[in-house]
Short mmCIF file of C-alpha atoms in Angstrom, two decimals:
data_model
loop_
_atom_site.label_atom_id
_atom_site.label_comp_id
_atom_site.label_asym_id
_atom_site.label_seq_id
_atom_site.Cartn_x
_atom_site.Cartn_y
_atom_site.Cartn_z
CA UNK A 1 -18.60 9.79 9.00
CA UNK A 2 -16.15 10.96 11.37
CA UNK A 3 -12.64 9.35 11.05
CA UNK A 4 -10.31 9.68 14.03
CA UNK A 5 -6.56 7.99 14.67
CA UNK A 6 -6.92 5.19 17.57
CA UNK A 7 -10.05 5.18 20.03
CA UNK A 8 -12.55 7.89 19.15
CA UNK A 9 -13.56 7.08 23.26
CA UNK A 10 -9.87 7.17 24.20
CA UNK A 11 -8.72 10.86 24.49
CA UNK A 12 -10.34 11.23 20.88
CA UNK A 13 -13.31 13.24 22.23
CA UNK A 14 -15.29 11.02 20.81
CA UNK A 15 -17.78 11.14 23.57
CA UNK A 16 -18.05 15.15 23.60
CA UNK A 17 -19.04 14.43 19.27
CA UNK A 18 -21.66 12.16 20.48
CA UNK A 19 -23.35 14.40 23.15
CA UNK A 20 -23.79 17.10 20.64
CA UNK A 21 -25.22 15.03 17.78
CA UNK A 22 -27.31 13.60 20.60
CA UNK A 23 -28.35 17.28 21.47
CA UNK A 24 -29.63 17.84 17.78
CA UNK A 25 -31.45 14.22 17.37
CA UNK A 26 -28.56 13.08 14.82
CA UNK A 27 -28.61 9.19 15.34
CA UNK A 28 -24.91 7.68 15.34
CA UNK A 29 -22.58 5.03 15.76
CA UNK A 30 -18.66 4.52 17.15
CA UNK A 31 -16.46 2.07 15.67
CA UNK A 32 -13.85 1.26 18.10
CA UNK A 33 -10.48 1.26 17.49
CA UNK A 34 -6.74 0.17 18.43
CA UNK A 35 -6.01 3.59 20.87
CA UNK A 36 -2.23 4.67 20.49
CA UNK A 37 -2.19 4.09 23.99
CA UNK A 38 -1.34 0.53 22.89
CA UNK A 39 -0.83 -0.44 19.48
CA UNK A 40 2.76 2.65 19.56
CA UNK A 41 4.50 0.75 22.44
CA UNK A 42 3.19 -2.39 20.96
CA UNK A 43 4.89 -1.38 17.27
CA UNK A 44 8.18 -0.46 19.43
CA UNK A 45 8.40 -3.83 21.21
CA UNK A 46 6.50 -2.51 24.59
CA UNK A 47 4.15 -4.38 25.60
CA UNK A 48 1.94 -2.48 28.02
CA UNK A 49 1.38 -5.57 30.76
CA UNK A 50 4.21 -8.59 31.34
CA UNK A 51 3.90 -11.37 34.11
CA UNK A 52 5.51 -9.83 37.40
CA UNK A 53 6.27 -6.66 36.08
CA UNK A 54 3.20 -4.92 35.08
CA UNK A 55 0.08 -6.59 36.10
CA UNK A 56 -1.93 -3.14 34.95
CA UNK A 57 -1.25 0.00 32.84
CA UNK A 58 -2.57 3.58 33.11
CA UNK A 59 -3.44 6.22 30.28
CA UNK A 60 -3.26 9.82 31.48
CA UNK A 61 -3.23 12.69 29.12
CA UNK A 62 -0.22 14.77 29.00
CA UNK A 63 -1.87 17.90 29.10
CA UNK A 64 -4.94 19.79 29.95
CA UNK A 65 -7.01 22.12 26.99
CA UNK A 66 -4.57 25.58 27.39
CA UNK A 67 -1.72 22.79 26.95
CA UNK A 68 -0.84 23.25 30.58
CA UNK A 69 0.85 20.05 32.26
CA UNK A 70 -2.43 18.12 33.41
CA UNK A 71 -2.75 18.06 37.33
CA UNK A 72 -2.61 14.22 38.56
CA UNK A 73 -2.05 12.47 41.46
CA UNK A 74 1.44 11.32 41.00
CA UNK A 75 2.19 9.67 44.21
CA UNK A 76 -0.81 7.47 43.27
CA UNK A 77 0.43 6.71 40.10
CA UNK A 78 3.58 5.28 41.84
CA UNK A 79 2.02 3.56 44.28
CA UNK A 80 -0.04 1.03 41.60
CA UNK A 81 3.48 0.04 39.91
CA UNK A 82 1.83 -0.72 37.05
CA UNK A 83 3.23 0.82 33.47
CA UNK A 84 2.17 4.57 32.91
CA UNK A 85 1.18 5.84 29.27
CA UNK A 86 1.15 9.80 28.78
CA UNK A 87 -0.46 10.82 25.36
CA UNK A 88 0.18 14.15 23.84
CA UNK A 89 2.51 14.49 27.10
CA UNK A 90 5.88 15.24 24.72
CA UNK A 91 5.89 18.95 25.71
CA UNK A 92 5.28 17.86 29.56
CA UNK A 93 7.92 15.40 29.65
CA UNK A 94 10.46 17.16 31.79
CA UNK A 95 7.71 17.98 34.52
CA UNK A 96 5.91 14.28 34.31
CA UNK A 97 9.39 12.88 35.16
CA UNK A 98 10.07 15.19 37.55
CA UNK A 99 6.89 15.16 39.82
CA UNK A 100 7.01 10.87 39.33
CA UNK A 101 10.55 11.11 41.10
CA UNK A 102 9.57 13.37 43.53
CA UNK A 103 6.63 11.07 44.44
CA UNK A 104 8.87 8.36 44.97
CA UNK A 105 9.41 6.51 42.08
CA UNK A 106 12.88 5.03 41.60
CA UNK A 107 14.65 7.76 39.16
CA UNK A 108 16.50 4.36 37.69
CA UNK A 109 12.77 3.31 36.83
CA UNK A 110 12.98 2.20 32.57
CA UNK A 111 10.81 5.43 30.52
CA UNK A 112 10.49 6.06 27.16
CA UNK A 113 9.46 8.75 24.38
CA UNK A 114 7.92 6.86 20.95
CA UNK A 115 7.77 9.32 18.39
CA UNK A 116 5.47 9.05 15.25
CA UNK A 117 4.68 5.16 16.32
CA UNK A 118 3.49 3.36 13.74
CA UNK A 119 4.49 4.90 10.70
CA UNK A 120 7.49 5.08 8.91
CA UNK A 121 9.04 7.72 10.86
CA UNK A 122 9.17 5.79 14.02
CA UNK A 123 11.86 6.80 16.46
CA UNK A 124 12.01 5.94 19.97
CA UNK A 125 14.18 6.47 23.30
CA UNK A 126 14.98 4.37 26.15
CA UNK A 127 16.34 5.76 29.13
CA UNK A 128 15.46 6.39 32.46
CA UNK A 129 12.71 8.58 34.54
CA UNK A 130 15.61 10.39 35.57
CA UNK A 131 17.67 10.96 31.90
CA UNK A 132 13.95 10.30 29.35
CA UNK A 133 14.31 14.69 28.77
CA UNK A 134 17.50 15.09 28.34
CA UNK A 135 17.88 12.05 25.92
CA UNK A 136 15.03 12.73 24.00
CA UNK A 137 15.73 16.53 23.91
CA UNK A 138 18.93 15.37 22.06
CA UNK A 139 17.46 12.72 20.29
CA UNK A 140 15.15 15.72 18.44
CA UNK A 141 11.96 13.69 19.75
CA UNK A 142 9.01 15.80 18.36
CA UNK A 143 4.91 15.75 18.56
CA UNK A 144 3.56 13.01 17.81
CA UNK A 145 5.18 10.93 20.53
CA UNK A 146 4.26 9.41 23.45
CA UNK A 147 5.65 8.59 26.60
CA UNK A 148 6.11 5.33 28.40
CA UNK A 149 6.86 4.45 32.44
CA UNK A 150 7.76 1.10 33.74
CA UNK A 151 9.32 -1.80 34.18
CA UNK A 152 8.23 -2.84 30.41
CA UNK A 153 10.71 -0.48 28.80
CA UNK A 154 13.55 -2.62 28.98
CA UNK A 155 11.94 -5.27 27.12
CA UNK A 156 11.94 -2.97 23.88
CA UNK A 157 15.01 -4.79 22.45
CA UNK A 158 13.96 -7.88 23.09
CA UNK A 159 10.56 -7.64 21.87
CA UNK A 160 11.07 -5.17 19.29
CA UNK A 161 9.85 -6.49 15.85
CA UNK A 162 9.61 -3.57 13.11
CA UNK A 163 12.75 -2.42 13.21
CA UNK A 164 13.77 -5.90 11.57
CA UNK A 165 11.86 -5.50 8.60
CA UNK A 166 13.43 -4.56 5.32
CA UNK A 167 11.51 -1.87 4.82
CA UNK A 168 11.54 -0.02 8.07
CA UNK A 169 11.80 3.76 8.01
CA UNK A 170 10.61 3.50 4.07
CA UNK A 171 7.49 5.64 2.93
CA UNK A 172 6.64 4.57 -0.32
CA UNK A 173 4.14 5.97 -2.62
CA UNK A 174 1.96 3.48 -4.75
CA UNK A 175 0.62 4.90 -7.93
CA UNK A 176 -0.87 1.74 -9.01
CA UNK A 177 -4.57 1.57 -10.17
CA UNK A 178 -7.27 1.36 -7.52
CA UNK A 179 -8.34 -1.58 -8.58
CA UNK A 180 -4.57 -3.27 -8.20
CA UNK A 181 -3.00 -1.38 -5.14
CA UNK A 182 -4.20 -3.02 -2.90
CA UNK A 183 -2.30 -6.18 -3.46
CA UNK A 184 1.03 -4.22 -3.88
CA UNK A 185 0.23 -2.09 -0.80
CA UNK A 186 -0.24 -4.95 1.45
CA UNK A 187 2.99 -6.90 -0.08
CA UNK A 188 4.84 -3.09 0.94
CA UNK A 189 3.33 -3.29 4.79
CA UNK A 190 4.43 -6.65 5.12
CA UNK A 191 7.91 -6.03 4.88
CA UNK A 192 7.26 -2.99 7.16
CA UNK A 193 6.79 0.03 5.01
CA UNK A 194 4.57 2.79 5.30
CA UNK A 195 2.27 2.96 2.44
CA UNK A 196 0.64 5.80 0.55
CA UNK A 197 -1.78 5.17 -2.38
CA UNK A 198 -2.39 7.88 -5.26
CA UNK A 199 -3.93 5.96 -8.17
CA UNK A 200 -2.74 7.92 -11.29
CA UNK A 201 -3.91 5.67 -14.18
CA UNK A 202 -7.28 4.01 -14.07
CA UNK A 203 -8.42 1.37 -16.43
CA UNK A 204 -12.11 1.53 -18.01
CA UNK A 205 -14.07 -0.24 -20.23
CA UNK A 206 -13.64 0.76 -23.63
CA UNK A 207 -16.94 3.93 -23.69
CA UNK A 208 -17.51 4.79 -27.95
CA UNK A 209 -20.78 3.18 -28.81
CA UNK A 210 -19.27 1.41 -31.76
CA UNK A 211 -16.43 -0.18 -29.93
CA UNK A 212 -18.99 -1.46 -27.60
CA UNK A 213 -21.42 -3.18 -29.91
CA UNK A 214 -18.00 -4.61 -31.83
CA UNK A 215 -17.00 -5.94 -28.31
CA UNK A 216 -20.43 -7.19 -27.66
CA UNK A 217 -20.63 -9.19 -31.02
CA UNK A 218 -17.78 -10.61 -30.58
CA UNK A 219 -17.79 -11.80 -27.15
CA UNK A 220 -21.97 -12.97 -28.00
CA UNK A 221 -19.48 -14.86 -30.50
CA UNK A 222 -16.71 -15.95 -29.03
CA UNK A 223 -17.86 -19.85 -29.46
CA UNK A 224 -16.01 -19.77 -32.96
CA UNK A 225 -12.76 -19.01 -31.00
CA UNK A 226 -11.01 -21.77 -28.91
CA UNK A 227 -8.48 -19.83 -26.84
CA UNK A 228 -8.88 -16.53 -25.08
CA UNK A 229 -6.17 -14.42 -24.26
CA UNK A 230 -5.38 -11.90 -21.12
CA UNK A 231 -2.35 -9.76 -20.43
CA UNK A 232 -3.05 -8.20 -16.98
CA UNK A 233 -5.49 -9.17 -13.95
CA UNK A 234 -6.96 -5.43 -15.14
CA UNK A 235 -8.47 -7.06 -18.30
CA UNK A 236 -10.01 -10.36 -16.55
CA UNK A 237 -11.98 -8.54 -14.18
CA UNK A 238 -13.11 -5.81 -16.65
CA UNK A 239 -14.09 -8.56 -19.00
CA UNK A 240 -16.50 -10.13 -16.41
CA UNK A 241 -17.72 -6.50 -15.59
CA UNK A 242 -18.02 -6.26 -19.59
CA UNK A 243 -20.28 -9.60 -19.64
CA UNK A 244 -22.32 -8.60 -16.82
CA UNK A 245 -22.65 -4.99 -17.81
CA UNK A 246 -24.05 -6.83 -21.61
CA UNK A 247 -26.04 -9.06 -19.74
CA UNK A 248 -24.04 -12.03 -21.60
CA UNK A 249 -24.22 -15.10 -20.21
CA UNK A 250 -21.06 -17.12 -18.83
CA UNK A 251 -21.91 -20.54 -20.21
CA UNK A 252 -21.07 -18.42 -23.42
CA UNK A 253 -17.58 -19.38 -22.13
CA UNK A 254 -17.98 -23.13 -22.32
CA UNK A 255 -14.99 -25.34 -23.84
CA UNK A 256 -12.80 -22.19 -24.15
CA UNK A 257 -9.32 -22.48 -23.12
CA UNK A 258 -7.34 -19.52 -21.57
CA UNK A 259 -3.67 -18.32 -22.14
CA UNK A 260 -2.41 -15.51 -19.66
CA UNK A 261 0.65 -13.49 -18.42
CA UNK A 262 1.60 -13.78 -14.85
CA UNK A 263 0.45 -15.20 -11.20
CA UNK A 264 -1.69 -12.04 -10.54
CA UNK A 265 -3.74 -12.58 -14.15
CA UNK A 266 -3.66 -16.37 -13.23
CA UNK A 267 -5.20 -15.69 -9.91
CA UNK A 268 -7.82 -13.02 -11.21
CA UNK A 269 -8.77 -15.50 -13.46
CA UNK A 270 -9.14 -18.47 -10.88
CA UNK A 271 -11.37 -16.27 -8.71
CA UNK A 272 -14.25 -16.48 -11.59
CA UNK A 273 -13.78 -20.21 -11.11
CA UNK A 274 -11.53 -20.55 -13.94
CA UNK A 275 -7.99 -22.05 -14.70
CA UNK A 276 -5.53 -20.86 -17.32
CA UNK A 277 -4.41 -23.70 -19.77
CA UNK A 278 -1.23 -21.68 -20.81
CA UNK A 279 0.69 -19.25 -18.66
CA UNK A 280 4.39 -18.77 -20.17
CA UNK A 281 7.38 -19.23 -17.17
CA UNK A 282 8.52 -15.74 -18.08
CA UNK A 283 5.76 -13.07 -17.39
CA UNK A 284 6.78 -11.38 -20.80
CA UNK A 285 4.17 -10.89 -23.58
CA UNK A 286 6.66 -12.05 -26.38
CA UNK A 287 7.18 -15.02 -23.86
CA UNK A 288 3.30 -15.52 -24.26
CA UNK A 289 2.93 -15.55 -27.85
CA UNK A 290 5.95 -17.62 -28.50
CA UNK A 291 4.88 -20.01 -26.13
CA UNK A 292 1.22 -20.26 -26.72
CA UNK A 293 2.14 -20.39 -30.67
CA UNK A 294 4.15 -23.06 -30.19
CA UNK A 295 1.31 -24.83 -28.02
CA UNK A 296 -1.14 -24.49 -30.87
CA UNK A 297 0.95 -25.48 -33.79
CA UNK A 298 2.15 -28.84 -31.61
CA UNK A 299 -1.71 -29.59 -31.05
CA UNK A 300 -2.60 -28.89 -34.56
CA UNK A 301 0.16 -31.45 -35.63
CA UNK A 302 -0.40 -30.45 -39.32
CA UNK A 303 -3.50 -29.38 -39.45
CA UNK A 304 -5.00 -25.89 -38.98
CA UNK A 305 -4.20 -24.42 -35.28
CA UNK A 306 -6.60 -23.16 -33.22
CA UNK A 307 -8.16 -19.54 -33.10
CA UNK A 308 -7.55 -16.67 -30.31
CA UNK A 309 -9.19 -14.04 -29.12
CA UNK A 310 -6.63 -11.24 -27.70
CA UNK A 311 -8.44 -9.12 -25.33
CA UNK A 312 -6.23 -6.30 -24.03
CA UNK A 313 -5.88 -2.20 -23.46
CA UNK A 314 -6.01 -0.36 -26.62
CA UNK A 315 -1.80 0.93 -26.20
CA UNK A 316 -1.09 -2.64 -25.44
CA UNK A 317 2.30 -4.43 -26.45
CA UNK A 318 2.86 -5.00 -30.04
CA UNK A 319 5.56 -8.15 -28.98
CA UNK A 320 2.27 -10.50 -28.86
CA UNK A 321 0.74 -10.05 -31.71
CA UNK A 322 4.29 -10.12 -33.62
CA UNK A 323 5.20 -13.73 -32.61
CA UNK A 324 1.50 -14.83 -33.17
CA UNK A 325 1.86 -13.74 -36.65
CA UNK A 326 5.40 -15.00 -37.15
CA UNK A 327 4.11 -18.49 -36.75
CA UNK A 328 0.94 -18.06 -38.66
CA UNK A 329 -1.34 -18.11 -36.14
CA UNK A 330 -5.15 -17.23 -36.82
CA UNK A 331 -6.29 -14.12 -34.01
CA UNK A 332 -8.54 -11.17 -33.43
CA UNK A 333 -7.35 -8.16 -31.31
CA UNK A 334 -9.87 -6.28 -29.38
CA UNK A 335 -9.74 -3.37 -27.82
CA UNK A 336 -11.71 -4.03 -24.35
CA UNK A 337 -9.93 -0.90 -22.06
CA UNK A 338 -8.45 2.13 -22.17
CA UNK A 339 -6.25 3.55 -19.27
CA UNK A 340 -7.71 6.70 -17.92
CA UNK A 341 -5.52 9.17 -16.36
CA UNK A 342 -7.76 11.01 -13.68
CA UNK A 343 -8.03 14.24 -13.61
CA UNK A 344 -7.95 15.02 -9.54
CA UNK A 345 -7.52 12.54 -6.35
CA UNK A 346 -8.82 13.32 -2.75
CA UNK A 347 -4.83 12.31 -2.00
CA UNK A 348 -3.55 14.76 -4.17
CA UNK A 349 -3.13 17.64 -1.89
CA UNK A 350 -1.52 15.12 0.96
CA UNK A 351 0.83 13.67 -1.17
CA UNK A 352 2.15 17.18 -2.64
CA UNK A 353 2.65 18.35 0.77
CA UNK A 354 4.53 14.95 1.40
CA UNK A 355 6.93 15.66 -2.07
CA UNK A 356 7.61 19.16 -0.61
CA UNK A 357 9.02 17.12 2.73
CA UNK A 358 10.67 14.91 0.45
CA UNK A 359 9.20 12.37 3.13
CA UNK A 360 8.79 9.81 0.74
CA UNK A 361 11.58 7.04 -0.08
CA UNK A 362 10.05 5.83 -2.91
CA UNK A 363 7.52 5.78 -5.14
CA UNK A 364 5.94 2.57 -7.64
CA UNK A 365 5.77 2.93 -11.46
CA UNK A 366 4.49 -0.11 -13.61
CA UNK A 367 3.77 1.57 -17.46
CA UNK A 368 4.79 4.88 -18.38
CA UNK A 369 1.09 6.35 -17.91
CA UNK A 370 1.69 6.12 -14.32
CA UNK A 371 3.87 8.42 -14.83
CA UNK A 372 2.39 10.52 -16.96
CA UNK A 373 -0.93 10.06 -13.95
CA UNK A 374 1.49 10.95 -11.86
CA UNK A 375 3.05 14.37 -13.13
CA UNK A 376 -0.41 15.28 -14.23
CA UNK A 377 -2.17 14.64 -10.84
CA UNK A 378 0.86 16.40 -8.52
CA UNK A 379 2.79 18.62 -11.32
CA UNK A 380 5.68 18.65 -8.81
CA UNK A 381 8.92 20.49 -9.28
CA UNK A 382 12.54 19.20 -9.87
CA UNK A 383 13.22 19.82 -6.31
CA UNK A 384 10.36 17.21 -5.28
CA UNK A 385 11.11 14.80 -7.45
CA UNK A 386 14.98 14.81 -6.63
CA UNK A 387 14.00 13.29 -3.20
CA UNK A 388 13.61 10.33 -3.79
CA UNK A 389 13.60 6.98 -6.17
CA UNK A 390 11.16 5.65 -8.87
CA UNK A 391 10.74 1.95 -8.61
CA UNK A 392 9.98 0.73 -12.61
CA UNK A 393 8.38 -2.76 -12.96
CA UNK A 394 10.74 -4.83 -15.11
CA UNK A 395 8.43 -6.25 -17.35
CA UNK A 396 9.02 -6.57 -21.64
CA UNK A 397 12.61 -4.41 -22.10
CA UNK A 398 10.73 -1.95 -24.28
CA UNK A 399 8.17 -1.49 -21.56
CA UNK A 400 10.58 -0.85 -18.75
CA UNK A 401 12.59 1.33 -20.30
CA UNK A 402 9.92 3.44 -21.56
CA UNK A 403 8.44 3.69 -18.15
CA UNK A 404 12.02 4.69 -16.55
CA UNK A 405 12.90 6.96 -19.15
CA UNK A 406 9.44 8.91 -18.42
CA UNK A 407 10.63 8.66 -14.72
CA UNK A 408 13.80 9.77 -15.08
CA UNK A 409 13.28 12.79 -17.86
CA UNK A 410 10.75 14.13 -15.57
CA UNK A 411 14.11 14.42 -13.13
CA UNK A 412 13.72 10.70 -10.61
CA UNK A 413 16.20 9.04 -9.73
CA UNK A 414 15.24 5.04 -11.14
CA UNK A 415 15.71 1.74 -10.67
CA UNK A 416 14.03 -1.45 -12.44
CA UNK A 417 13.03 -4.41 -10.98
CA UNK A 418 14.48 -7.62 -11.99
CA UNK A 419 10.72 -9.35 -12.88
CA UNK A 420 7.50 -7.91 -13.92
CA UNK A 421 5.75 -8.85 -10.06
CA UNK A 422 5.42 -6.84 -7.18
CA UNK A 423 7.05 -9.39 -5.40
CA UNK A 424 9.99 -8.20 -7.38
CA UNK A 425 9.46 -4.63 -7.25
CA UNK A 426 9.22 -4.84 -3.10
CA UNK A 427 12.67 -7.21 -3.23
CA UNK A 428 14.23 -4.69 -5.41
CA UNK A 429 13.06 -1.89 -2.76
CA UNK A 430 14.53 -3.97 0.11
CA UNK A 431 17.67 -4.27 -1.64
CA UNK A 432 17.84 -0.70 -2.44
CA UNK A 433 17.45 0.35 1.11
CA UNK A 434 19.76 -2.11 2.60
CA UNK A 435 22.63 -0.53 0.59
#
């Protein structure tokens, strides 16, 4: 697999690839893609063609393999009218505008240089054929940028739609696990940040032999208990994996009622096809077992209350089992993961060389293992870490602050979001940035 920004056909040499693996008899595909060419001017509110201004646009490389200024025929160019895209052209942008004016074009003619489109570092300069140099000279407009002729410049304002969002300009750096990123990533990207992911705490199924066959028995079991309890989405999905990887049967599961913490857990839960019977209106696990304890004596009215089955991570929150107990409610605890802190990433080297650019803005923490995943993974200096803030989920108060006190002794700047979501932890971000 060969991964390339944009088109691998559009000024990706893409085709050159393909004639040599055709040369040795290596069978291959291409997977197009968005080309710069488009989606930058696109991302800074140019669009490429507009009714009666550009019924056509043109992309010409900016330069030619010694990084010359590529030979074109300018006055051609001109004479189309439609809106001219330069890649890799940044370097050439004095002599492009030059040689377009003194081919005829109209020096007042709308240009512009889009730096780093895309990302979170997007700058970009509107101005004229005649002044696009100069103003991006002062501007500090570096490789990777592009430039863009034509009529369609001036509608950058008006059609400009990611400078709006609240987290334009942010880079933030995820260290959720794998498995839960994805949501939080997307959430991130939404309200226009540029996203980085660097899992530093995995969970896994619990691995000793004898914790397995206890599991096992207990789950072949779990008929004798009427409610079954989950903290995070984590635990759901790794207790499916758990039943499938024992080759238990789901209909084991039949009359069982389930209490959990939180939308996400609710929604992992309702994608096996089942709905939670108790979810507390605080996401808090003291919420949970004060709440579902208070479900199960009312139902019991008197009589013996119904059994639980707590299935959680092995360092999970005492707060649950402590108002369980407090009301005299009958559980078992069982240890079904333990979170993993890997030992290297493929990221790892990227996002050190990121820390020493102190390019990021912020970076996600939601226990104090990520964290510790985190420090272990990068083992980044005080210098890095100065640059920039640790977002802490606000989940139980003991939780939070022991994830921001790992945060900040390691030298991070923190802040704690008002909920235990990533809805909150992205509001909290926008907020933060805003200021």
């Amino acid at each position: 697999m060969r991964l390339k920004g944009g088109d691998p056909f559009v000024f990706g040499r893409g085709s050159e690839e393909a004639q040599v693996l055709r040369e040795h008899k290596i069978p291959f595909e291409v997977v197009p893609g968005v080309t710069s060419a488009v989606a930058v001017p696109a991302y800074c509110g140019i669009p490429v063609t507009h009714r009666g201004i550009a019924p056509s646009f043109h992309v010409i490389t900016g330069h030619r393999k010694n990084g010359e200024p590529a030979e074109m025929d300018y006055a051609a160019m001109v004479r189309e009218g439609g809106t001219l895209i330069f890649l890799m052209g940044v370097t050439s942008a004095e002599h492009i505008c030059q040689e377009l004016i003194r081919s005829g074009m109209d020096k007042d003619t709308p240009a512009a240089l889009l730096e780093r489109g895309t990302t979170a570092g997007q700058r970009k300069v509107i101005s004229t054929v005649e002044r696009l140099w100069e103003d991006g000279k002062k501007a500090g407009i570096k490789p990777p940028a592009i430039i863009a002729v034509g009529e369609v410049c001036s509608l950058s304002d008006t059609c400009g739609w990611l400078e709006e969002k609240p987290l334009f300009g942010q880079k933030v750096l995820v260290t959720r696990p794998r498995r839960r990123s994805s949501g939080m990533a997307g959430r991130l990207r939404e309200a226009g940040a540029e996203v980085v992911e660097l899992p530093s705490a995995e969970p896994k199924l619990v691995q000793d032999k004898e914790e397995v066959q206890d599991l096992r028995e207990t789950v072949s079991q779990i008929g004798r208990f009427q409610w079954a309890v989950f903290t995070s989405p984590s635990g759901v999905e790794l207790f499916f994996e758990f039943m499938k990887q024992e080759k238990l049967d789901l209909r084991l599961l039949m009359g069982l009622r389930f209490a959990v913490i939180g939308e996400g857990t609710r929604r992992a839960l309702q994608s096996y096809g089942l709905f939670a019977d108790y979810m507390p209106e605080r996401y808090y696990a003291r919420d949970l077992g004060k709440g579902l304890a208070e479900t199960l004596l009312e139902e019991a009215q008197g009589k013996r209350p119904e059994t639980a089955l707590l299935l959680r991570a092995r360092k999970a929150s005492d707060a649950l089992t402590e108002e369980l107990l407090k009301a005299g409610i009958s559980f078992e605890e069982k240890t079904l993961y333990d979170t993993v802190l890997p030992d290297a990433s493929p990221q790892a080297e990227r996002v050190k060389e990121l820390l020493k650019k102190q390019d990021f803005s912020f970076v996600t923490f939601t226990s104090a293992s990520t964290v510790e995943g985190f420090l272990n993974l990068l083992n980044p200096d005080a210098e890095e870490l100065s640059g920039f803030t640790a977002v802490c989920i606000g989940e139980e108060t003991r939780r939070a602050e022991e994830t921001r006190r790992a945060a900040s002794a390691a030298g991070m700047k923190t802040i704690v979001s008002d909920k235990p979501s990533m809805d909150s932890m992205a509001e909290c971000m926008e907020r933060f940035a805003a200021r």
